[in-house]
Short mmCIF file of C-alpha atoms (C1' of nucleotides) in Angstrom, two decimals:
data_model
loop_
_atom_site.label_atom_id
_atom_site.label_comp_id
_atom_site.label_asym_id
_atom_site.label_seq_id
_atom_site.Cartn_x
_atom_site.Cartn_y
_atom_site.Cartn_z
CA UNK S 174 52.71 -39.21 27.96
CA UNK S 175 54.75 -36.30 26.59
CA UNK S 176 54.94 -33.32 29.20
CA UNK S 177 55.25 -31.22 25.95
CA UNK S 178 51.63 -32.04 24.99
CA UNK S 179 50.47 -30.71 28.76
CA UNK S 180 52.01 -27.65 28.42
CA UNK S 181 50.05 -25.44 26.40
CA UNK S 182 52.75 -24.13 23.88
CA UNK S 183 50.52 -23.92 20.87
CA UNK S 184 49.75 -20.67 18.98
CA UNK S 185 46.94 -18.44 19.84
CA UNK S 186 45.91 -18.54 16.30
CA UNK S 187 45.53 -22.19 16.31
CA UNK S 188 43.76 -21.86 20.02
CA UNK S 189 41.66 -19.79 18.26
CA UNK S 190 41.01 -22.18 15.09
CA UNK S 191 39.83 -24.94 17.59
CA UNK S 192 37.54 -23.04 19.81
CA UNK S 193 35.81 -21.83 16.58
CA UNK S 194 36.11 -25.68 15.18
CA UNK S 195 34.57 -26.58 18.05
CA UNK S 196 31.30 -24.54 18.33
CA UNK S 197 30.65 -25.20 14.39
CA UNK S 198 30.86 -29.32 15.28
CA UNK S 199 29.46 -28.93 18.31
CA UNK S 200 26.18 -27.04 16.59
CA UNK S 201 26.89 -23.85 18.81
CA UNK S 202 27.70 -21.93 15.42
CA UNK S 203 25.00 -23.19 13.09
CA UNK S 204 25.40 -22.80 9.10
CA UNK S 205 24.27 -19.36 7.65
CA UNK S 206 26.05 -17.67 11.07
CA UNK S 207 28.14 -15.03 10.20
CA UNK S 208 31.36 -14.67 11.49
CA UNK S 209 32.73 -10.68 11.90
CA UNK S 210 36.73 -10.56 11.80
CA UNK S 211 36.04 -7.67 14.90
CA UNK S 212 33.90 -8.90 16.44
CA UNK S 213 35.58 -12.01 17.00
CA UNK S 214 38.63 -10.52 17.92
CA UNK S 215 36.86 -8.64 20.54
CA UNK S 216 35.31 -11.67 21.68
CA UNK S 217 38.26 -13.40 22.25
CA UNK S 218 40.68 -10.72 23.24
CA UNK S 219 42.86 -11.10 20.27
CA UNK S 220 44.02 -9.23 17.62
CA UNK S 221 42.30 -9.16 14.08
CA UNK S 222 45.42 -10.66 12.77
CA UNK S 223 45.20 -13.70 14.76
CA UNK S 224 41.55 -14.26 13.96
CA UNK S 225 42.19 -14.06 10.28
CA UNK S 226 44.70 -16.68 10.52
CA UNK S 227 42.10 -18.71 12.18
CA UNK S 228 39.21 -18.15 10.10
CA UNK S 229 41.44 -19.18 6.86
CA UNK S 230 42.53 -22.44 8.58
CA UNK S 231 38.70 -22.80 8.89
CA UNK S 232 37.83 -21.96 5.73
CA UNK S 233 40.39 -24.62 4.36
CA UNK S 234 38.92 -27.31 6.05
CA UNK S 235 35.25 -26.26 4.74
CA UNK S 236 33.61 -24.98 7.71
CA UNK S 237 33.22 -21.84 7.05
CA UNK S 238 32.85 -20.03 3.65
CA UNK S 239 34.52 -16.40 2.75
CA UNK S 240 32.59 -13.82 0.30
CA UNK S 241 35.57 -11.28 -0.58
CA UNK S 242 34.55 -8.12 1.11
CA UNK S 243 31.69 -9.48 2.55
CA UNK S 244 32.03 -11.93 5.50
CA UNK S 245 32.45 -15.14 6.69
CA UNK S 246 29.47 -17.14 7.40
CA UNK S 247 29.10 -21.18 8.65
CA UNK S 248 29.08 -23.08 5.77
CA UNK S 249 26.04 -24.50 4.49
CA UNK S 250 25.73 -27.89 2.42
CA UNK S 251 23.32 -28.49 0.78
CA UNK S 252 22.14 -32.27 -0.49
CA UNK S 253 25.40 -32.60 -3.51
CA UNK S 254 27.68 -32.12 -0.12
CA UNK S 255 25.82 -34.46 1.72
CA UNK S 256 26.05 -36.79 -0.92
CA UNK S 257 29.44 -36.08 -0.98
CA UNK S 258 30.59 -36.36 2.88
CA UNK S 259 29.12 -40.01 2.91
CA UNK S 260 31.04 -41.25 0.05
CA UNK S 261 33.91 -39.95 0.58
CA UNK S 262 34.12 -41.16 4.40
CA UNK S 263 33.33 -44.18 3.39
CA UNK S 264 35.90 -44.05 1.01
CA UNK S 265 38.29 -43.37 3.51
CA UNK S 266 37.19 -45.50 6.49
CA UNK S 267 36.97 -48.17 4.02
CA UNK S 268 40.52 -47.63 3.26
CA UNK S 269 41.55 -47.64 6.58
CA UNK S 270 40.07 -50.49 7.84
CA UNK S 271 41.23 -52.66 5.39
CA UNK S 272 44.89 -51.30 6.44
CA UNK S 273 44.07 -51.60 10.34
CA UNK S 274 43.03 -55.33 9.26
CA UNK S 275 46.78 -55.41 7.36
CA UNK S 276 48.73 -54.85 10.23
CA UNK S 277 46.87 -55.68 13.50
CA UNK S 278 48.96 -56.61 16.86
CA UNK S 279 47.43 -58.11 20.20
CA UNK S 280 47.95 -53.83 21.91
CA UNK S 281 45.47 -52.88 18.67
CA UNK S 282 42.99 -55.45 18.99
CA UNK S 283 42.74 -54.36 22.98
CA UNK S 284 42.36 -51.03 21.96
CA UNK S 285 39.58 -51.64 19.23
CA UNK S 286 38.05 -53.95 21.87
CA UNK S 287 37.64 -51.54 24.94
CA UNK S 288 36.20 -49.26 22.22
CA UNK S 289 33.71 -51.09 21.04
CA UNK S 290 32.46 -52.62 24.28
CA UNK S 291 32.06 -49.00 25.51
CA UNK S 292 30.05 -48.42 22.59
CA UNK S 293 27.93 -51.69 22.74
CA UNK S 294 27.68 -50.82 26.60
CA UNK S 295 26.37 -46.74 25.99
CA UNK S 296 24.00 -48.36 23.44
CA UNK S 297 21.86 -50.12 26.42
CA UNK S 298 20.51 -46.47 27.47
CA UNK S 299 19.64 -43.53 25.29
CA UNK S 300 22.05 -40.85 26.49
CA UNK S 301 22.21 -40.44 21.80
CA UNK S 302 24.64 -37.85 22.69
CA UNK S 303 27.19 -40.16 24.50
CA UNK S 304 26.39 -42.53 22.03
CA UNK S 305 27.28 -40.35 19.43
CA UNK S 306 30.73 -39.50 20.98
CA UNK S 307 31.70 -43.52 21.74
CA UNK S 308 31.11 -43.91 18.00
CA UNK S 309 33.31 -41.28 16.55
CA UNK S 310 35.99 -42.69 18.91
CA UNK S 311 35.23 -46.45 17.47
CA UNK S 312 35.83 -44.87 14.42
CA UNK S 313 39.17 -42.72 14.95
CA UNK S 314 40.47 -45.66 16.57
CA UNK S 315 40.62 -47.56 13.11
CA UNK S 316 41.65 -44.63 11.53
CA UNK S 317 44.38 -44.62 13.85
CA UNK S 318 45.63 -48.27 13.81
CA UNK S 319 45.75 -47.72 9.80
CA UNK S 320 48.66 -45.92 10.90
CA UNK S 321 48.54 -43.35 7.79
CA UNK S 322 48.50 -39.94 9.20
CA UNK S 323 47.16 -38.13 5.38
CA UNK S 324 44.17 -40.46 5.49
CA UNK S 325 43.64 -39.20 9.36
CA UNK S 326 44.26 -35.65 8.50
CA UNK S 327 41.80 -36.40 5.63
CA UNK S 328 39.22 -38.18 7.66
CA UNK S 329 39.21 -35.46 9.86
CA UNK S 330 38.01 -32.88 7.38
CA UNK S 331 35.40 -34.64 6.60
CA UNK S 332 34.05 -35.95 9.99
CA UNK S 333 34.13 -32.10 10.82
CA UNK S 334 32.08 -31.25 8.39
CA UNK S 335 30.13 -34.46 9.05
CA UNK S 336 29.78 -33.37 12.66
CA UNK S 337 28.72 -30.03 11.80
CA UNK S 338 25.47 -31.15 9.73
CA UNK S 339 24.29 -33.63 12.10
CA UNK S 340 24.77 -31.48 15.18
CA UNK S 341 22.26 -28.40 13.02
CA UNK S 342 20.27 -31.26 11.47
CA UNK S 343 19.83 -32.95 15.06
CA UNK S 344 18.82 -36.18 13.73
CA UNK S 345 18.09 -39.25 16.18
CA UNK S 346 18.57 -42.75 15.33
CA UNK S 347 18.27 -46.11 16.89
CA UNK S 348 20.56 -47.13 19.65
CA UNK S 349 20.27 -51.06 19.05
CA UNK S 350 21.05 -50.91 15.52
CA UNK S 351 24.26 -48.57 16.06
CA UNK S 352 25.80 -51.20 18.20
CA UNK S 353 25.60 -54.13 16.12
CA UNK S 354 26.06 -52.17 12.93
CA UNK S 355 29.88 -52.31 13.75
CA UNK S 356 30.29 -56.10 15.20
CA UNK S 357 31.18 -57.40 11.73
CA UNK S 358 33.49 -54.45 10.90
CA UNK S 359 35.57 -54.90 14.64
CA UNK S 360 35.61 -58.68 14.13
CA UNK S 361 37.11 -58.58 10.76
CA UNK S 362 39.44 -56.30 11.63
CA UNK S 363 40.83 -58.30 14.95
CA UNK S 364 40.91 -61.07 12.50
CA UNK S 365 43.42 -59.80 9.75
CA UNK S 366 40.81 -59.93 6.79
CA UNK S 367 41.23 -56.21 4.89
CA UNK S 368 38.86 -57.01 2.26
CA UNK S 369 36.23 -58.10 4.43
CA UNK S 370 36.63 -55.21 7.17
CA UNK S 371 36.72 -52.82 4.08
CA UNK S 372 33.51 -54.19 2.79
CA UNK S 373 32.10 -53.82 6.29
CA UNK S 374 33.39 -50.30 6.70
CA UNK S 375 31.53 -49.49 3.97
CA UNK S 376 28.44 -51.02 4.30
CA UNK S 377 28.13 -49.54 7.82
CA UNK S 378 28.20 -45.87 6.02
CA UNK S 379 25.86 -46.83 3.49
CA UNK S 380 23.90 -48.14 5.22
CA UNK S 381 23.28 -44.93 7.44
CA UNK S 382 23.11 -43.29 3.99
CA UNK S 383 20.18 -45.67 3.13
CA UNK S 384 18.42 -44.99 6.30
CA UNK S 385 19.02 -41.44 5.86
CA UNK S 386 17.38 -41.63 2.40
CA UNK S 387 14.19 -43.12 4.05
CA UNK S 388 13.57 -40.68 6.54
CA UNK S 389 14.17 -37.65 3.86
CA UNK S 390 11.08 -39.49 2.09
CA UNK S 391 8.32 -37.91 4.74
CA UNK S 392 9.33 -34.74 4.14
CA UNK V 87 32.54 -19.60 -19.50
CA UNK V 88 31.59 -17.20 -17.36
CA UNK V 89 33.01 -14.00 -17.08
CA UNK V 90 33.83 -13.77 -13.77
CA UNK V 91 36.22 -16.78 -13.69
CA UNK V 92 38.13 -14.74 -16.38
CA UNK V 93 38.64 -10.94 -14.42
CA UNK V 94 41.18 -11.15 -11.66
CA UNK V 95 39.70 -10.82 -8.20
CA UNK V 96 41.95 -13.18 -6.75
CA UNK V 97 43.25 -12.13 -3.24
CA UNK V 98 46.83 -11.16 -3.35
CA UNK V 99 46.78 -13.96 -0.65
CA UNK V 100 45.59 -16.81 -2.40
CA UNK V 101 47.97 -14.88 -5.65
CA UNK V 102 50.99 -15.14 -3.31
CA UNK V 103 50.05 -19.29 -2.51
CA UNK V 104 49.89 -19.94 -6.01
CA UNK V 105 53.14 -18.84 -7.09
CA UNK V 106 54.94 -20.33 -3.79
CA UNK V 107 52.83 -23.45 -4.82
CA UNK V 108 54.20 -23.72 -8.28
CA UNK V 109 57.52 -22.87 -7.43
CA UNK V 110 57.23 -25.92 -4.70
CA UNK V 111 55.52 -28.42 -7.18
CA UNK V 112 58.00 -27.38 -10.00
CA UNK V 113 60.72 -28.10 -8.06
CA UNK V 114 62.18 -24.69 -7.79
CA UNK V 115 61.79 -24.78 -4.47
CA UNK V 116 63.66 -28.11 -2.86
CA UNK V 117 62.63 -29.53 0.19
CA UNK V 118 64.22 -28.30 3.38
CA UNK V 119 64.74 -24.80 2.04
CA UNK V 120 63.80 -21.86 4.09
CA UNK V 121 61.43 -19.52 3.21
CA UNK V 122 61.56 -16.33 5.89
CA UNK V 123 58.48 -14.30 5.50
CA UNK V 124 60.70 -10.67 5.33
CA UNK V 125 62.39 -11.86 2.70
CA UNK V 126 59.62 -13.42 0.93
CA UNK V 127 57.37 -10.37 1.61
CA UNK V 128 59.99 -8.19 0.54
CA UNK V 129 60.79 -10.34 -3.04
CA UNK V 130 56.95 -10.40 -3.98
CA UNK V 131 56.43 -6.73 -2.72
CA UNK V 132 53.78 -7.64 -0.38
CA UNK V 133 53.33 -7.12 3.63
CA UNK V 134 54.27 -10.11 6.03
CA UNK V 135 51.11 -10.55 6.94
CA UNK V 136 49.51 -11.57 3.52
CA UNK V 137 52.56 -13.78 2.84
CA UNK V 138 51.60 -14.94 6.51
CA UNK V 139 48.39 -16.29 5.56
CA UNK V 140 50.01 -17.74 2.17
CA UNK V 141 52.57 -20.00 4.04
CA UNK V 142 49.71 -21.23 6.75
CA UNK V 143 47.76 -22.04 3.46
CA UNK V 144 50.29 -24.32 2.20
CA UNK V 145 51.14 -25.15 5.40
CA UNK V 146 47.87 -26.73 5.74
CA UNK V 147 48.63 -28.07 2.47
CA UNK V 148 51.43 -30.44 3.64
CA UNK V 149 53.58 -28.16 1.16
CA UNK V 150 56.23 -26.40 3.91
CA UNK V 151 56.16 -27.56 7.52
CA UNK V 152 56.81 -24.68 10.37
CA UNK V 153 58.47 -25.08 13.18
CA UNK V 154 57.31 -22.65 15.95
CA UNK V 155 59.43 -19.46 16.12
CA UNK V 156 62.31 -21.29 13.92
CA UNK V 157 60.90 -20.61 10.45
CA UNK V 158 58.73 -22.51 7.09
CA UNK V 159 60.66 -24.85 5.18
CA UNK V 160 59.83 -26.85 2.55
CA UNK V 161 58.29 -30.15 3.65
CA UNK V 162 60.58 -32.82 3.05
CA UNK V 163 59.23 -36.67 2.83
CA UNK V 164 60.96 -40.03 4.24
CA UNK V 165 59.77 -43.09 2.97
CA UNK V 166 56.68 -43.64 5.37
CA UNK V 167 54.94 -40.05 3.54
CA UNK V 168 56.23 -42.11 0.13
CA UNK V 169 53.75 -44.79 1.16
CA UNK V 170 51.16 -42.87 2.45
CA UNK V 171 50.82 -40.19 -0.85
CA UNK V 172 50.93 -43.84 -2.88
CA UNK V 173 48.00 -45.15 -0.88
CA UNK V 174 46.18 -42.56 -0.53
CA UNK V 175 46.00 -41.66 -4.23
CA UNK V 176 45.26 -45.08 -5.54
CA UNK V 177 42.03 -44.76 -3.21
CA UNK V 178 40.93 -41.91 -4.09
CA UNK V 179 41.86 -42.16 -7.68
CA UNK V 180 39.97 -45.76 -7.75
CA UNK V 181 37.24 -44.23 -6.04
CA UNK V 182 36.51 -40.84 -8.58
CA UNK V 183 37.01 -43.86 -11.36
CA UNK V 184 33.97 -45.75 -10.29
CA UNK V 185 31.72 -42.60 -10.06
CA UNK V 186 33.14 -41.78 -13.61
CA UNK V 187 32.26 -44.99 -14.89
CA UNK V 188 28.91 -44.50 -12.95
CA UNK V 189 27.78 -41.58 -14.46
CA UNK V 190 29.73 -41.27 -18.07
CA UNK V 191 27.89 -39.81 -20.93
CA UNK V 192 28.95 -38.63 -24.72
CA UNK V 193 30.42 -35.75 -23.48
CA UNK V 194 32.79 -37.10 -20.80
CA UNK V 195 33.48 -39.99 -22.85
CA UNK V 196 35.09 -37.40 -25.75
CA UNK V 197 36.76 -35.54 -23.04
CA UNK V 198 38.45 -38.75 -22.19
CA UNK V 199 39.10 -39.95 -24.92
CA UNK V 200 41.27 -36.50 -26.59
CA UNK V 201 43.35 -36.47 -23.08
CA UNK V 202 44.27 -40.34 -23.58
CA UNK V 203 45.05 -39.64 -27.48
CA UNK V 204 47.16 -36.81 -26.67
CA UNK V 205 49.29 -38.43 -24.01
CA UNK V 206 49.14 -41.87 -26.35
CA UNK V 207 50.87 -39.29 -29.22
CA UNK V 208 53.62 -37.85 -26.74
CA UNK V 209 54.40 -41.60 -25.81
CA UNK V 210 55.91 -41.79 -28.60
CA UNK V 211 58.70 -39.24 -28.26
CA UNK V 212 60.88 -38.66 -25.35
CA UNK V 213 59.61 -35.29 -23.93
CA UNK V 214 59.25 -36.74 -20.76
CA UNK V 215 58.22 -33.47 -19.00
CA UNK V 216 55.38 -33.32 -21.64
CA UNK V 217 54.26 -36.69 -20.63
CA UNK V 218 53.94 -36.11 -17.34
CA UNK V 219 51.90 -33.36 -17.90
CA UNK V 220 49.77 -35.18 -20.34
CA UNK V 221 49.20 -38.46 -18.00
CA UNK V 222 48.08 -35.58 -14.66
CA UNK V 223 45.79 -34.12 -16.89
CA UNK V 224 44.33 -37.64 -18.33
CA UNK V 225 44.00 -37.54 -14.14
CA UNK V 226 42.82 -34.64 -13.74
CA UNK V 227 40.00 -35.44 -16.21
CA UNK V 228 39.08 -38.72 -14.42
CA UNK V 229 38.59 -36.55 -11.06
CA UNK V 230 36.78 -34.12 -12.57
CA UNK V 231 34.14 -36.58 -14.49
CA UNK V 232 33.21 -37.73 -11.08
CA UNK V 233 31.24 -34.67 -10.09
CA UNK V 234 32.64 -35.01 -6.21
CA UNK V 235 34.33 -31.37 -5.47
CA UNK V 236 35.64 -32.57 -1.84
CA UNK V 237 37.65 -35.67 -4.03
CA UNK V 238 38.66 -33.25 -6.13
CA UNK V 239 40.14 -30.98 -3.30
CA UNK V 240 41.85 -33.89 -1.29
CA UNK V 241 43.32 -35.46 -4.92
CA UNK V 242 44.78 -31.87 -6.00
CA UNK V 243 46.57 -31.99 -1.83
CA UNK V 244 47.63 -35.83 -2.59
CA UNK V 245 48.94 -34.52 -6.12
CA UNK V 246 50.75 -31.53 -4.75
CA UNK V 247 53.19 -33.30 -2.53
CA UNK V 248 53.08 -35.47 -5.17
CA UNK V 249 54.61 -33.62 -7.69
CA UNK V 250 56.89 -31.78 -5.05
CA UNK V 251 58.46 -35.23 -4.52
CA UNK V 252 58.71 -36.01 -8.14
CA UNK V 253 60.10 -32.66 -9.06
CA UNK V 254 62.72 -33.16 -6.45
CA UNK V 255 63.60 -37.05 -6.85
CA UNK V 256 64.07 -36.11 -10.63
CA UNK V 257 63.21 -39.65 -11.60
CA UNK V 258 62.96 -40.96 -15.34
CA UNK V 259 60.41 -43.55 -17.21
CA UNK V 260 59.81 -45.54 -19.69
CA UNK V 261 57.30 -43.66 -22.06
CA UNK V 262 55.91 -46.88 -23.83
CA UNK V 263 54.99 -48.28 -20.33
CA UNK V 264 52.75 -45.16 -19.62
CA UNK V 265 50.61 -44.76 -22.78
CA UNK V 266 49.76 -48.51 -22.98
CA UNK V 267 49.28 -48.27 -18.97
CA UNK V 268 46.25 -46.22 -19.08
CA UNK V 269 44.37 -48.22 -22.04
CA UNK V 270 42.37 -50.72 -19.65
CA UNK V 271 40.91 -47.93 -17.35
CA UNK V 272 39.80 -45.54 -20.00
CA UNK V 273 38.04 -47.80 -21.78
CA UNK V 274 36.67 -49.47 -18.60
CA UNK V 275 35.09 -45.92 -17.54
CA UNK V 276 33.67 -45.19 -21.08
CA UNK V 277 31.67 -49.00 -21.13
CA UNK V 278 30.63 -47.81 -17.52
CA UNK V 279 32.29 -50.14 -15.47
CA UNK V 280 32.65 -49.42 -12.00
CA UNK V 281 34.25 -52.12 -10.82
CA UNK V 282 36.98 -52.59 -13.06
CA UNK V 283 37.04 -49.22 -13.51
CA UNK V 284 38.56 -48.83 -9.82
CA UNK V 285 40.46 -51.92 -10.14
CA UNK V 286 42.40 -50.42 -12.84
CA UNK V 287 43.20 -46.86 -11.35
CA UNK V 288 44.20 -48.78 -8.48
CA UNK V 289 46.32 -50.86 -10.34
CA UNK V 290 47.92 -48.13 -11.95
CA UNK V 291 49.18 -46.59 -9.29
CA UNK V 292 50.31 -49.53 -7.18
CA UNK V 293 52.59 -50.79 -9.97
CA UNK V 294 54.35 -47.87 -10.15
CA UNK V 295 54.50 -48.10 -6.39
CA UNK V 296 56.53 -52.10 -7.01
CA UNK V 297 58.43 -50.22 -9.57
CA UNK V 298 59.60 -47.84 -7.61
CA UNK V 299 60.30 -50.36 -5.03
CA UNK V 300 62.62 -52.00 -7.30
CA UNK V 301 64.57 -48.77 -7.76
CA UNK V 302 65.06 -48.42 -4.40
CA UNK V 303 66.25 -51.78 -3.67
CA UNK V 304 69.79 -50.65 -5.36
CA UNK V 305 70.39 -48.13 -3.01
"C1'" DT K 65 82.77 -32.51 27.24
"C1'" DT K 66 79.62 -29.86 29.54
"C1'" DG K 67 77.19 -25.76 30.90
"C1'" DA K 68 76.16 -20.93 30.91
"C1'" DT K 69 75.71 -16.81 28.58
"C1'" DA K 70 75.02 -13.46 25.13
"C1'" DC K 71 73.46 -12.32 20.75
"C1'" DA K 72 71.24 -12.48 16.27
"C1'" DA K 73 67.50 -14.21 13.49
"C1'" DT K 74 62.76 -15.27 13.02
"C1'" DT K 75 58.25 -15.87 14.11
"C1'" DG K 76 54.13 -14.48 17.24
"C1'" DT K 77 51.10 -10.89 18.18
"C1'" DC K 78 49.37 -6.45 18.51
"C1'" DG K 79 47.34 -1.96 17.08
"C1'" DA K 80 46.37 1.63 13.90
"C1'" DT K 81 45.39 3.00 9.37
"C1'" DC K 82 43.59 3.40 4.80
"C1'" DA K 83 41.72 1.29 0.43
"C1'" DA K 84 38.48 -1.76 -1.90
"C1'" DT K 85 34.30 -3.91 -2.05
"C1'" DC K 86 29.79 -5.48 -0.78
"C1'" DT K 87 25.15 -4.42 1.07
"C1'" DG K 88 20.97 -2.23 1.62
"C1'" DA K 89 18.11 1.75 1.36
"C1'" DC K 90 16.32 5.33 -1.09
"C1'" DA K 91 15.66 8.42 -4.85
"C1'" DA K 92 15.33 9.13 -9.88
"C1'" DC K 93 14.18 7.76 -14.18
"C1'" DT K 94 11.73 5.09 -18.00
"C1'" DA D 195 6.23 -1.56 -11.88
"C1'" DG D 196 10.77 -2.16 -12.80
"C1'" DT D 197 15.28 -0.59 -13.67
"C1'" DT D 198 19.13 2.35 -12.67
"C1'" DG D 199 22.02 5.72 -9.94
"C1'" DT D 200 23.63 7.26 -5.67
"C1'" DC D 201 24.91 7.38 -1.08
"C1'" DA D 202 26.30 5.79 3.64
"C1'" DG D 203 27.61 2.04 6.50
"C1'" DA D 204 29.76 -2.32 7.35
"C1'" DT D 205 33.40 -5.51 6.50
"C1'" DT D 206 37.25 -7.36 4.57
"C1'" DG D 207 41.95 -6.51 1.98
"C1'" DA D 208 46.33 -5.02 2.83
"C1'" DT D 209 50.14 -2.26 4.79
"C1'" DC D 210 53.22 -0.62 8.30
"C1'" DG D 211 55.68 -0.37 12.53
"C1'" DA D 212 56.57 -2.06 16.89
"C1'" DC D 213 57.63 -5.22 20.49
"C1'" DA D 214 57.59 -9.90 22.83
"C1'" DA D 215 58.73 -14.82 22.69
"C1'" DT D 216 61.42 -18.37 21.10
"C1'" DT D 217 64.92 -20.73 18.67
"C1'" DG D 218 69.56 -21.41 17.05
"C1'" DT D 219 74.36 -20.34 17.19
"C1'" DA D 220 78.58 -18.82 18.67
"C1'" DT D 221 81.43 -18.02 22.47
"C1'" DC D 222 83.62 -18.62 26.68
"C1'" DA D 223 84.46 -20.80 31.19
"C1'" DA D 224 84.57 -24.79 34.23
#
DNA sequence: TTGATACAATTGTCGATCAATCTGACAACT
DNA sequence: AGTTGTCAGATTGATCGACAATTGTATCAA
């Protein structure tokens, strides 16, 4: 553990950027919200400045949307961007767990393994919210043993945005299925086979995609 | 067309990117040079603070890398980003081939079709600056047929550092090898083949990946 | 060689200020 | 009724000047 990531040297603008990140994921700051450049800086005892900066960074990574002159607002999506934040993270996870699979050691397969017991282990109650939370770390643990820092940064752009939808949509699901949904995908990773975990990475997106489909039906 | 994409209403922010961007991605600008805000404000006659927002822009970009209090430089890239920009464009590339394929019609198959021919037509002379510009627009074209605006965003940051590297490395080619390269995926997108559709772009990339391999090898 | 110090360069951050533009409300006109 | 003009308020776009915080470098002493 590096005693420079304890102490807190990073830039108020980028404090700034994740507090902001974090309501919009966390559903805090739902979509349509405007943002005020003043207000926030009030808020936060900063100066505009800094909150520009901020809200830019934001606005790059799609969370919030700019209307020159106007404001800033949450960013909406609407069923195209939907569309598009499940194929593309599929995409992506596929990706990476068909390089996780390339270039698995014994320290990886421990780490993937504590992972998904935790998960398999929240997945007996139906705290959905810890759930949740164990399955996003399932999942940046492949993206981390891909070992590709782009397709992280990449991945995490669009697990923001994911976040941010579910957390205003505030969707339930079944706590079974989530568990085994990933067996196949941790197994064939521990076991070497990229083309198989790929296939499995994607199928477990899909899937949700599929079962997302269904429930859109009754409405 | 509409007439608003046409009148400029660009920010002198996002005006102030562009031109640092295309300086980068020509090559103008080499990796590890420094770029001090006074002295960039001062040469585009703009206030440090829009030039500020500018650098985080590309910053977030992966164009110039900042170290805290030091200064922006140019991002430079050692052989593990090499891999990683490779990767990462031959899936993303494979996957906006597959939705192509998926969802060609008359229209996208003549668009195509007059971006192979004219890069086919430059093969044939040595203008190998032309080429290249002719094969990232036959790209281009590919991304765009596949309707996804978030692939489209991540592809143009892939193809950024991209060309930075390019520009830089100041490699050469073999201008028969590209026209004839590019045969097999356009016409598997225009019979609607997914599959070997992404197969292809994949392919495409990777094996300029062993070739470049190869070049390395002697130094 | 090492360590301490001083100094210059550069970014980090702030605050104030004015211009440009959007928004909404209301009046005027057809 | 529906369109157009006008006005005031809100908000961002952009500039400037100032100072603090940090890094990097050169210098000198032990």
């Amino acid at each position: 553990m590096k005693k420079s990531e304890i102490i807190n040297k990073r830039s108020l603008e980028d404090q700034a950027a994740d507090l902001l990140r974090q309501d919009i994921t966390n559903g805090d700051l739902t979509p349509g919200t405007r943002l005020i450049e003043t207000a926030l800086a009030k808020e936060y005892g900063l100066s505009r400045g800094t909150i520009r900066i901020a809200l830019h960074q934001l606005g790059s990574e799609g969370l919030v949307t700019q209307v020159p002159y106007a404001g800033w607002s949450v960013s909406s999506l609407d069923d195209q961007d939907i569309w598009e934040l499940y194929t593309l993270r599929a995409t992506l996870e596929g990706m990476a767990a068909r390089l996780a699979a390339g270039k698995i050691c014994d320290q990886g397969i421990s780490r993937l393994q504590l992972s998904f017991q935790r998960l398999l282990a929240l997945c007996q109650g139906d705290d959905l919210q810890a759930i949740t939370r164990a399955d996003l770390d399932l999942h940046r643990t492949i993206i981390d043993l891909s070992g590709h820092k782009r397709l992280a940064q990449q991945y995490r752009l669009v697990e923001n945005q994911f976040l941010a939808y579910i957390a205003a949509a505030n969707r339930t699901f079944d706590p079974h299925l989530v568990g085994k949904s990933h067996q196949a995908l941790v197994t064939a990773i521990c076991n070497g086979d990229g083309e198989l975990a790929e296939e499995e990475a994607v199928k477990n997106i899909t899937g949700f995609e599929q079962l997302q489909e269904e429930l859109t039906l009754h409405s």
